[in-house]
Coordinates of C-alpha atoms and ligand atoms in Angstrom, one line a residue:
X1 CA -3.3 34.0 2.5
X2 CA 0.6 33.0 2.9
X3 CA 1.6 30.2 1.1
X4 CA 1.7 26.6 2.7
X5 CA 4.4 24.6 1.4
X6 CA 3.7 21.1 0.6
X7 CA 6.3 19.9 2.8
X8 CA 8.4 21.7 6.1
X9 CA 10.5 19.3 7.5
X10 CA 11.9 19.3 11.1
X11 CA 15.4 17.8 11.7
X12 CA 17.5 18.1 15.0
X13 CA 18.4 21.7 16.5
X14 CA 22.3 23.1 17.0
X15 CA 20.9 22.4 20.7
X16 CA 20.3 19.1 20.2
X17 CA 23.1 18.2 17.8
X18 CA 26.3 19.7 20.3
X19 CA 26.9 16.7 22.3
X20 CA 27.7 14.8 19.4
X21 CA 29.5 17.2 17.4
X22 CA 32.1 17.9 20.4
X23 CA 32.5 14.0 20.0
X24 CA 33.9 15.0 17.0
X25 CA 35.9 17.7 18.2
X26 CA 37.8 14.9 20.6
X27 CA 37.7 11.7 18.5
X28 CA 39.0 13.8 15.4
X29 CA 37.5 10.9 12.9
X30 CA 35.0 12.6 10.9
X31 CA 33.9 9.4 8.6
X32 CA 35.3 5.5 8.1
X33 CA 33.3 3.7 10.5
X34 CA 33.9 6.2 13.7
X35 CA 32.6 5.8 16.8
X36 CA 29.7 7.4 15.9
X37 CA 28.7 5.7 12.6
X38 CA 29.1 2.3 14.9
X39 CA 26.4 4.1 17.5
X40 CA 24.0 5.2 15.0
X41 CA 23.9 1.4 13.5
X42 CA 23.3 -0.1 16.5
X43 CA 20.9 1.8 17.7
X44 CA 19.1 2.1 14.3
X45 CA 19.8 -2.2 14.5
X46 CA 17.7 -2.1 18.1
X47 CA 15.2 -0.5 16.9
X48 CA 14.5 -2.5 14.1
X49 CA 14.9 -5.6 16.1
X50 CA 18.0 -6.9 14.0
X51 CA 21.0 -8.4 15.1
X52 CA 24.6 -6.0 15.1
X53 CA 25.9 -6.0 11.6
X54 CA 22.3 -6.1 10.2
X55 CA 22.3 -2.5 9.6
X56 CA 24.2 -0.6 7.2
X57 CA 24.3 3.2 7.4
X58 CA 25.0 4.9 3.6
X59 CA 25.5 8.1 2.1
X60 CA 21.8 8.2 0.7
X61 CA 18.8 6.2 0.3
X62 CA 20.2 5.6 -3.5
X63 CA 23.2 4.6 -2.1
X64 CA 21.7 1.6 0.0
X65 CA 20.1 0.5 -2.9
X66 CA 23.4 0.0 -4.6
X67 CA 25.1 -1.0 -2.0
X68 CA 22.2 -3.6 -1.3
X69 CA 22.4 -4.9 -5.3
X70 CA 26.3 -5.0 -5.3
X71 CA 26.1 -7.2 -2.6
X72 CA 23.3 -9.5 -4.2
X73 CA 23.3 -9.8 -7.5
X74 CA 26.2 -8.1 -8.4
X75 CA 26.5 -5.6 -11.6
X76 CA 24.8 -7.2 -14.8
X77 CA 25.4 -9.3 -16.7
X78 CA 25.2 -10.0 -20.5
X79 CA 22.8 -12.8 -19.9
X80 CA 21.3 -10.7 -17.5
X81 CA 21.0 -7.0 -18.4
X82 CA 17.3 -6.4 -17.3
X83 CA 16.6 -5.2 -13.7
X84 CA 12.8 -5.1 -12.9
X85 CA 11.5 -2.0 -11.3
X86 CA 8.3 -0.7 -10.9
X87 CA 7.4 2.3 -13.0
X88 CA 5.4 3.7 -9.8
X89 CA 8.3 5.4 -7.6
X90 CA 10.2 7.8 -7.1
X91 CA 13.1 8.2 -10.1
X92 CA 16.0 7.0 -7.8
X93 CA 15.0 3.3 -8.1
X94 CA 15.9 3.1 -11.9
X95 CA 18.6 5.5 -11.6
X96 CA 20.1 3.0 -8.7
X97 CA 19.6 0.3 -11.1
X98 CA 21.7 1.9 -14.2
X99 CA 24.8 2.8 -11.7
X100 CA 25.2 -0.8 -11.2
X101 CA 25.2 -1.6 -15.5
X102 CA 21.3 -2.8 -15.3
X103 CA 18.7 -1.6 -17.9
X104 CA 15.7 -0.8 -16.2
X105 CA 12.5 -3.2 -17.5
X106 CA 9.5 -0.9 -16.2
X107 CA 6.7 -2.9 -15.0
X108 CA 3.5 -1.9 -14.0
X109 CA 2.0 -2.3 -10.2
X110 CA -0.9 -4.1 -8.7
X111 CA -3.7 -2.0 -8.8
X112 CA -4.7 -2.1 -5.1
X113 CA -1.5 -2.1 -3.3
X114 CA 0.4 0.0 -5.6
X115 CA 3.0 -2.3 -5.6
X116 CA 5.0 -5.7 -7.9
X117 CA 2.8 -8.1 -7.3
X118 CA 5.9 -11.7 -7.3
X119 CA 3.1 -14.1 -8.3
X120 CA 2.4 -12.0 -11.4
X121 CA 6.1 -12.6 -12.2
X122 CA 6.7 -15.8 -11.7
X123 CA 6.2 -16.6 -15.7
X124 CA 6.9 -13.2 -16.9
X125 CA 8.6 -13.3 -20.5
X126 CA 11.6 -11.0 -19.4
X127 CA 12.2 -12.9 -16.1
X128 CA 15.0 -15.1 -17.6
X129 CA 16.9 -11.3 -18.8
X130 CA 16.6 -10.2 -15.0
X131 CA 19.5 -10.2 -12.9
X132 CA 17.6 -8.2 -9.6
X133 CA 14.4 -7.4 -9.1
X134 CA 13.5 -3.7 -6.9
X135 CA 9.8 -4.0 -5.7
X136 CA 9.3 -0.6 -4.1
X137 CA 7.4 0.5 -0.6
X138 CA 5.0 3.1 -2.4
X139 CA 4.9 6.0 -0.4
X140 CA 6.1 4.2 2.4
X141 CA 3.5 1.4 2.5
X142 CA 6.4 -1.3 3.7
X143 CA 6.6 -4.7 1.0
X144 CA 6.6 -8.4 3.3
X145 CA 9.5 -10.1 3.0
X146 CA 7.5 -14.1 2.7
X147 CA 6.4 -13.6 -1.0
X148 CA 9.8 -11.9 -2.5
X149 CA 11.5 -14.5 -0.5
X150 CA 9.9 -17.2 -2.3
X151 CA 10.2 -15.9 -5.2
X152 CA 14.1 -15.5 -4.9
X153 CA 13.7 -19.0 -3.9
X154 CA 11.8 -20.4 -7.2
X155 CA 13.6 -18.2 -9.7
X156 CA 16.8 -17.9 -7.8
X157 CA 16.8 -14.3 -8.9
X158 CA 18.2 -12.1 -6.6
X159 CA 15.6 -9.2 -5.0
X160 CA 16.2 -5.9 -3.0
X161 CA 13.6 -4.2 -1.8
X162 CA 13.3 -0.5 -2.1
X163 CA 11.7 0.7 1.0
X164 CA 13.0 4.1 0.8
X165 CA 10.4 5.7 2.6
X166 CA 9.3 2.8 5.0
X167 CA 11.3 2.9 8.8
X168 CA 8.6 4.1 10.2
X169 CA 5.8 1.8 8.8
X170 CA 7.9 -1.6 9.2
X171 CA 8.6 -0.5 12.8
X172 CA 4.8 -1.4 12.9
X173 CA 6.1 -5.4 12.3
X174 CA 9.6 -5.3 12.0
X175 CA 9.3 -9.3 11.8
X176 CA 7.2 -9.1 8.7
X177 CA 8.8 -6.4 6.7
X178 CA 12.9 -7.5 7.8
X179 CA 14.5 -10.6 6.6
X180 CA 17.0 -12.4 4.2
X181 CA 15.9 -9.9 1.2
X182 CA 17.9 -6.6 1.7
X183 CA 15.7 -3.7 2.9
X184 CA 16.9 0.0 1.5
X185 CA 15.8 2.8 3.5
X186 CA 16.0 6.5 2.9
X187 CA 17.0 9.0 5.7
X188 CA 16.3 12.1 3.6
X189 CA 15.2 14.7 5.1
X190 CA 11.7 14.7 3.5
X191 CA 11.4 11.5 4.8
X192 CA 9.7 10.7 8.1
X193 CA 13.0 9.6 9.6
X194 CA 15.7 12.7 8.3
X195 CA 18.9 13.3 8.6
X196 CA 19.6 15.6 5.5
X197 CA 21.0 13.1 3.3
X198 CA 21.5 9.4 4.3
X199 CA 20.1 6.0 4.2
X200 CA 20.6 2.5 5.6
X201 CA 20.7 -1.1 4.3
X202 CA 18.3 -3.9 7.3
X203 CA 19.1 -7.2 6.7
X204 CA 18.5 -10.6 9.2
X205 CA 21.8 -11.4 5.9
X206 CA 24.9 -9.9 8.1
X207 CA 26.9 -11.7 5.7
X208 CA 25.2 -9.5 2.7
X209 CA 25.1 -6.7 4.6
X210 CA 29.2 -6.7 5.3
X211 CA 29.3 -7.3 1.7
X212 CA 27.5 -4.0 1.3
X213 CA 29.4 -2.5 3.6
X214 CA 32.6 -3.7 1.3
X215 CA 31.0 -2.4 -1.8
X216 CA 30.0 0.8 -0.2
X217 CA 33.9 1.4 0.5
X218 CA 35.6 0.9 -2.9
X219 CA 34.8 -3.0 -2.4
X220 CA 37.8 -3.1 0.5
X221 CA 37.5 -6.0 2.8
X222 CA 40.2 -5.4 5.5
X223 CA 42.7 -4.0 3.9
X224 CA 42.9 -1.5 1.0
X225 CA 42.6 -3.7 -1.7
X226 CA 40.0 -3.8 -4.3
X227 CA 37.5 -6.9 -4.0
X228 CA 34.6 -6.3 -5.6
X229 CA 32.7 -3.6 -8.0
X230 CA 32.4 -0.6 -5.6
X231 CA 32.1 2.9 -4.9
X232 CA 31.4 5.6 -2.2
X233 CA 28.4 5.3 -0.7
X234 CA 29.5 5.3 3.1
X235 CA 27.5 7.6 5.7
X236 CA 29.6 9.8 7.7
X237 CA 30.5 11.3 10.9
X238 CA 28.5 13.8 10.6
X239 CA 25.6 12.7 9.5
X240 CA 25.5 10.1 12.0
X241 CA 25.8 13.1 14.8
X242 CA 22.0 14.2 12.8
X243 CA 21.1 10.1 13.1
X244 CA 22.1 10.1 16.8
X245 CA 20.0 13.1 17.6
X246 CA 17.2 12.0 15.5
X247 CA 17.1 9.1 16.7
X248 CA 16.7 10.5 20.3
X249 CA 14.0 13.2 19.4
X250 CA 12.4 9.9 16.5
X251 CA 9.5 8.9 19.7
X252 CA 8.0 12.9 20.1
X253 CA 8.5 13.6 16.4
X254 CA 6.5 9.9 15.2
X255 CA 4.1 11.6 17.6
X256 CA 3.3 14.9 16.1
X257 CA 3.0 13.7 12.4
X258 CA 0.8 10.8 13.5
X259 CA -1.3 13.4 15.4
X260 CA -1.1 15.7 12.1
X261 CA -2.5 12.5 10.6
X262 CA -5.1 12.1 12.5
X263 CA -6.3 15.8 12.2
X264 CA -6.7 15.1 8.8
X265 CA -9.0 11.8 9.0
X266 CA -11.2 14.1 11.2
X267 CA -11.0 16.8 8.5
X268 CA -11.5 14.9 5.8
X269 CA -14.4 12.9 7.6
X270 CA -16.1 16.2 9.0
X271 CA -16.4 17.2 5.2
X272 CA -17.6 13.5 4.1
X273 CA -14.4 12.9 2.1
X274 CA -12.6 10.2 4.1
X275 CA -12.6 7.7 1.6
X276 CA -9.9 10.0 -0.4
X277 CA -7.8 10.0 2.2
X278 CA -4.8 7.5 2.2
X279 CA -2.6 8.0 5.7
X280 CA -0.6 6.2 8.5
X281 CA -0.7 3.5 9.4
X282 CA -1.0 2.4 5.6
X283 CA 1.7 4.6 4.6
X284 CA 4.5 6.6 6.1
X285 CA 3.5 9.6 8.0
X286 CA 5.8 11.8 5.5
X287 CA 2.8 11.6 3.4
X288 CA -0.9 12.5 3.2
X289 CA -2.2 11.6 -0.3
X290 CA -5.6 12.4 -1.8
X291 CA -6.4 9.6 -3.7
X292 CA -9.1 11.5 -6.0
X293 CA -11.7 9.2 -8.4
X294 CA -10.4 10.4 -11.6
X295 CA -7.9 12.3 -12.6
X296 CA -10.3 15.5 -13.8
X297 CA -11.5 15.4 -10.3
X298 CA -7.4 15.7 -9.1
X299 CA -7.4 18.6 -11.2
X300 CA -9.7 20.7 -10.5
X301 CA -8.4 19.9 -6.7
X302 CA -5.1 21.1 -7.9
X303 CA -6.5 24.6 -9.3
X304 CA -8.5 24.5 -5.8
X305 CA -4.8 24.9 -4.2
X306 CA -3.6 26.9 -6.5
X307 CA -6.0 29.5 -5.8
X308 CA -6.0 29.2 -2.2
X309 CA -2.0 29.4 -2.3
X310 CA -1.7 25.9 -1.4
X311 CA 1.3 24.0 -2.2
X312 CA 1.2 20.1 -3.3
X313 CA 3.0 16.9 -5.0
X314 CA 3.2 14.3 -7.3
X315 CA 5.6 12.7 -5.8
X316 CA 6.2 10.4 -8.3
X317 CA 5.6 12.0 -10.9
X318 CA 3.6 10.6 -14.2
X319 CA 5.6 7.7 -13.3
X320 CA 9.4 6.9 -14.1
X321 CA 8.5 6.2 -18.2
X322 CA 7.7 9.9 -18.1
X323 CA 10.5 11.2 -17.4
X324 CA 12.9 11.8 -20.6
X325 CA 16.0 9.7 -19.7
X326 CA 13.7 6.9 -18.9
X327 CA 11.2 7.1 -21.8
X328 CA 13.1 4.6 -23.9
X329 CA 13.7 1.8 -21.7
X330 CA 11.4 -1.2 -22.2
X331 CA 8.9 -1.3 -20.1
X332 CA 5.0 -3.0 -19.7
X333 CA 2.0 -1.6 -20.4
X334 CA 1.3 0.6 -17.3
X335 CA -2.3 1.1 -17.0
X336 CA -2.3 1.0 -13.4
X337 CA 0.7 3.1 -12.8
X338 CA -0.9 6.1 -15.1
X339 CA -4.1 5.3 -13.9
X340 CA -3.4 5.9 -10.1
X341 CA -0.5 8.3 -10.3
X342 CA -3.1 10.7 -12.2
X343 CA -5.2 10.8 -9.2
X344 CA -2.8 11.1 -6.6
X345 CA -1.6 14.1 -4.8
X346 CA 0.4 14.8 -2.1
X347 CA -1.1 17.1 0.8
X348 CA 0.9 19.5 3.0
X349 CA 2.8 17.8 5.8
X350 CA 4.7 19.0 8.6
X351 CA 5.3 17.7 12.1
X352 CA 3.9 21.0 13.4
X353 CA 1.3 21.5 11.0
X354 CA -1.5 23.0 13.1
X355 CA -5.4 22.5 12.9
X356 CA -5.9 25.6 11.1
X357 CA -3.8 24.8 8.5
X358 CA -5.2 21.3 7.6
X359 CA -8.9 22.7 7.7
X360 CA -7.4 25.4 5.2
X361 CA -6.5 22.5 2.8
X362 CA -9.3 20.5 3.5
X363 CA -11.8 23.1 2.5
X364 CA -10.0 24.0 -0.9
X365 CA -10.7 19.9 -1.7
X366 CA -14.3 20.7 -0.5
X367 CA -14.3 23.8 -2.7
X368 CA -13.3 21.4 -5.6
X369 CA -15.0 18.3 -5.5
X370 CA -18.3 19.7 -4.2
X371 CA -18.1 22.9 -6.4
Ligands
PLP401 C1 13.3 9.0 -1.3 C2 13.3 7.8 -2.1 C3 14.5 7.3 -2.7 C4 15.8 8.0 -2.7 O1 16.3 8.2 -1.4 P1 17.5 9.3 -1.3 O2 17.9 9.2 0.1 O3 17.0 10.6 -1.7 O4 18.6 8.8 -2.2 C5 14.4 6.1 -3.5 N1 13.2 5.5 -3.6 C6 12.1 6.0 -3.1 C7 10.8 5.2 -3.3 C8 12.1 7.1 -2.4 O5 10.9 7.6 -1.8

């Protein structure tokens, strides 16, 4: 059997990319806000039902969550050096944390929705160390803005939301998941949305989101002059030629990975296994997870693949405390966060993933939790 990787992702063709490069050829800007950056946002604006100047395009997903905390809270503080992040995501969150002088506080996640639950904060011991708080979109499954919101309002603490992996899942109710708190997105090409490397900052805030923007460009407002902490974290001409072309091939390719979704329900139900499955709409379609009951049972899944050349991830690891630059940083006890992230594993995804490959996987996790 040839191995199937865990992930092939499907960006724009030369085909599809030409039109916009030859813009390039003629404008001869290639980043700084050109005339293609300035397309890309507005379109990616549109679609997200946001206002022009609601949308910031960025170098990376990372990026807009720097960007998004620059323009918030600011770097820390000395009365503030904490920034609370959950210990279930992906590393980038705490590492987007540290670039802006925050030590990460680790906290654990609410045991259903994976995710910082605010009223479980409200009278947290660290809160009054906290200068930002990063509640993340795990897996893609997109964070409402109406409980962060009030808790920025009660603890006047400022909050930006890492929904790296969410465009496609807030496009379900761009109202609900789009507001005052910033929104980082991730345009990687692993994500549903891909571009290579990129990102983007949605905000209803266009004044925050020009501050961004600022902060993103050495803090220049204007003129070349130095306003605020800053760096490089701008997207550029290039990239937003891939955005441009994504964007007009984003309807067919939403398509085929919900369709790839909904061969594995059928799979998964054919074989009496639904219940493990957790897929669109609930999360973005640039994940299938198996949510196994224990973390033996995840195990013997994973020799399952192994034998039947199957590839698969823990996308999140153990967590972030697991990783060694992280495993000093004070954090809470994570009993969910271990809990769930040993059961979880990413399955094979591809927009062109066919039939026969998804009843390939699904039979190893038959193999495995039958056998
Ligand atoms: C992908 C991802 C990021 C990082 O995005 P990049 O574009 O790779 O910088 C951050 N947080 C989460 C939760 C992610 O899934």
């Amino acid at each position: 059997m040839i191995r199937l990787p865990v992930l092939r992702p499907r960006l724009p063709s030369a085909e599809q990319l030409l039109p916009y490069l030859r813009t390039l050829d003629i404008c001869r800007i290639y980043t700084n806000h050109g005339p293609l950056l300035e397309k890309f946002q507005a379109r990616v604006a549109a679609q997200l039902e946001l206002h022009d100047g609601g949308v910031v395009c960025t170098s990376s997903g990372t990026s807009a969550i720097i960007g998004s905390i620059l323009a918030s809270a600011g770097r820390a503080t000395q009365q503030r050096p904490l920034a609370i992040v959950p210990a279930f995501t992906f590393v980038a969150t705490a590492a987007a944390v540290m670039q802006c002088g925050y030590e990460p506080y680790l906290a654990d996640v609410d045991a259903d929705s994976w995710m910082l639950d605010p009223s479980s904060f409200i009278h947290h011991p660290v809160l009054h160390k906290a200068g930002v708080v990063v509640p993340v979109a795990p897996f893609g499954r997109p964070v409402p803005q109406e409980p962060w919101f009030e808790f920025r309002s009660r603890t006047g603490i400022p909050v930006v939301i890492d929904g790296a992996a969410s465009f496609d899942t807030i496009l379900q109710a761009p109202a609900k998941y789009l507001g005052d708190i910033p929104l980082a997105l991730s345009f990687h090409a692993t994500k549903s949305f891909g571009i290579g490397e990129g990102g983007a900052i949605a905000t209803q805030d266009t004044d925050l989101a020009a501050r961004a923007a600022a902060a993103l460009n050495f803090g220049f407002q204007g003129t070349r002059n130095s306003h605020s902490a800053g760096t490089n974290g701008k997207m550029s001409e290039y990239a937003a030629a891939v955005g441009l072309a994504e964007l007009d091939g984003w309807k067919s390719k939403y398509t085929a990975l919900s369709n790839v979704m909904a061969l594995y329900r059928q799979s998964m139900e054919t074989a009496q296994l639904s219940k493990l499955l957790l897929a669109s709409p609930d999360i973005s379609t640039s994940y299938a997870l198996l949510a196994c009951r224990s973390s033996d049972e995840a195990k013997s899944v994973e020799r399952s693949f192994h034998q039947h050349n199957i590839d698969y991830r823990r996308w999140y690891g153990a967590g972030v405390q697991d990783h060694k630059y992280f495993s000093n940083f004070p954090r809470a006890h994570l009993a969910s966060t271990s809990d769930v992230l040993s059961r979880v594993i990413g399955l094979p995804v591809a927009p062109d993933l066919s039939e026969t490959e998804v009843e390939r996987v699904v039979t190893a996790i038959r193999e495995a939790i039958s056998g």
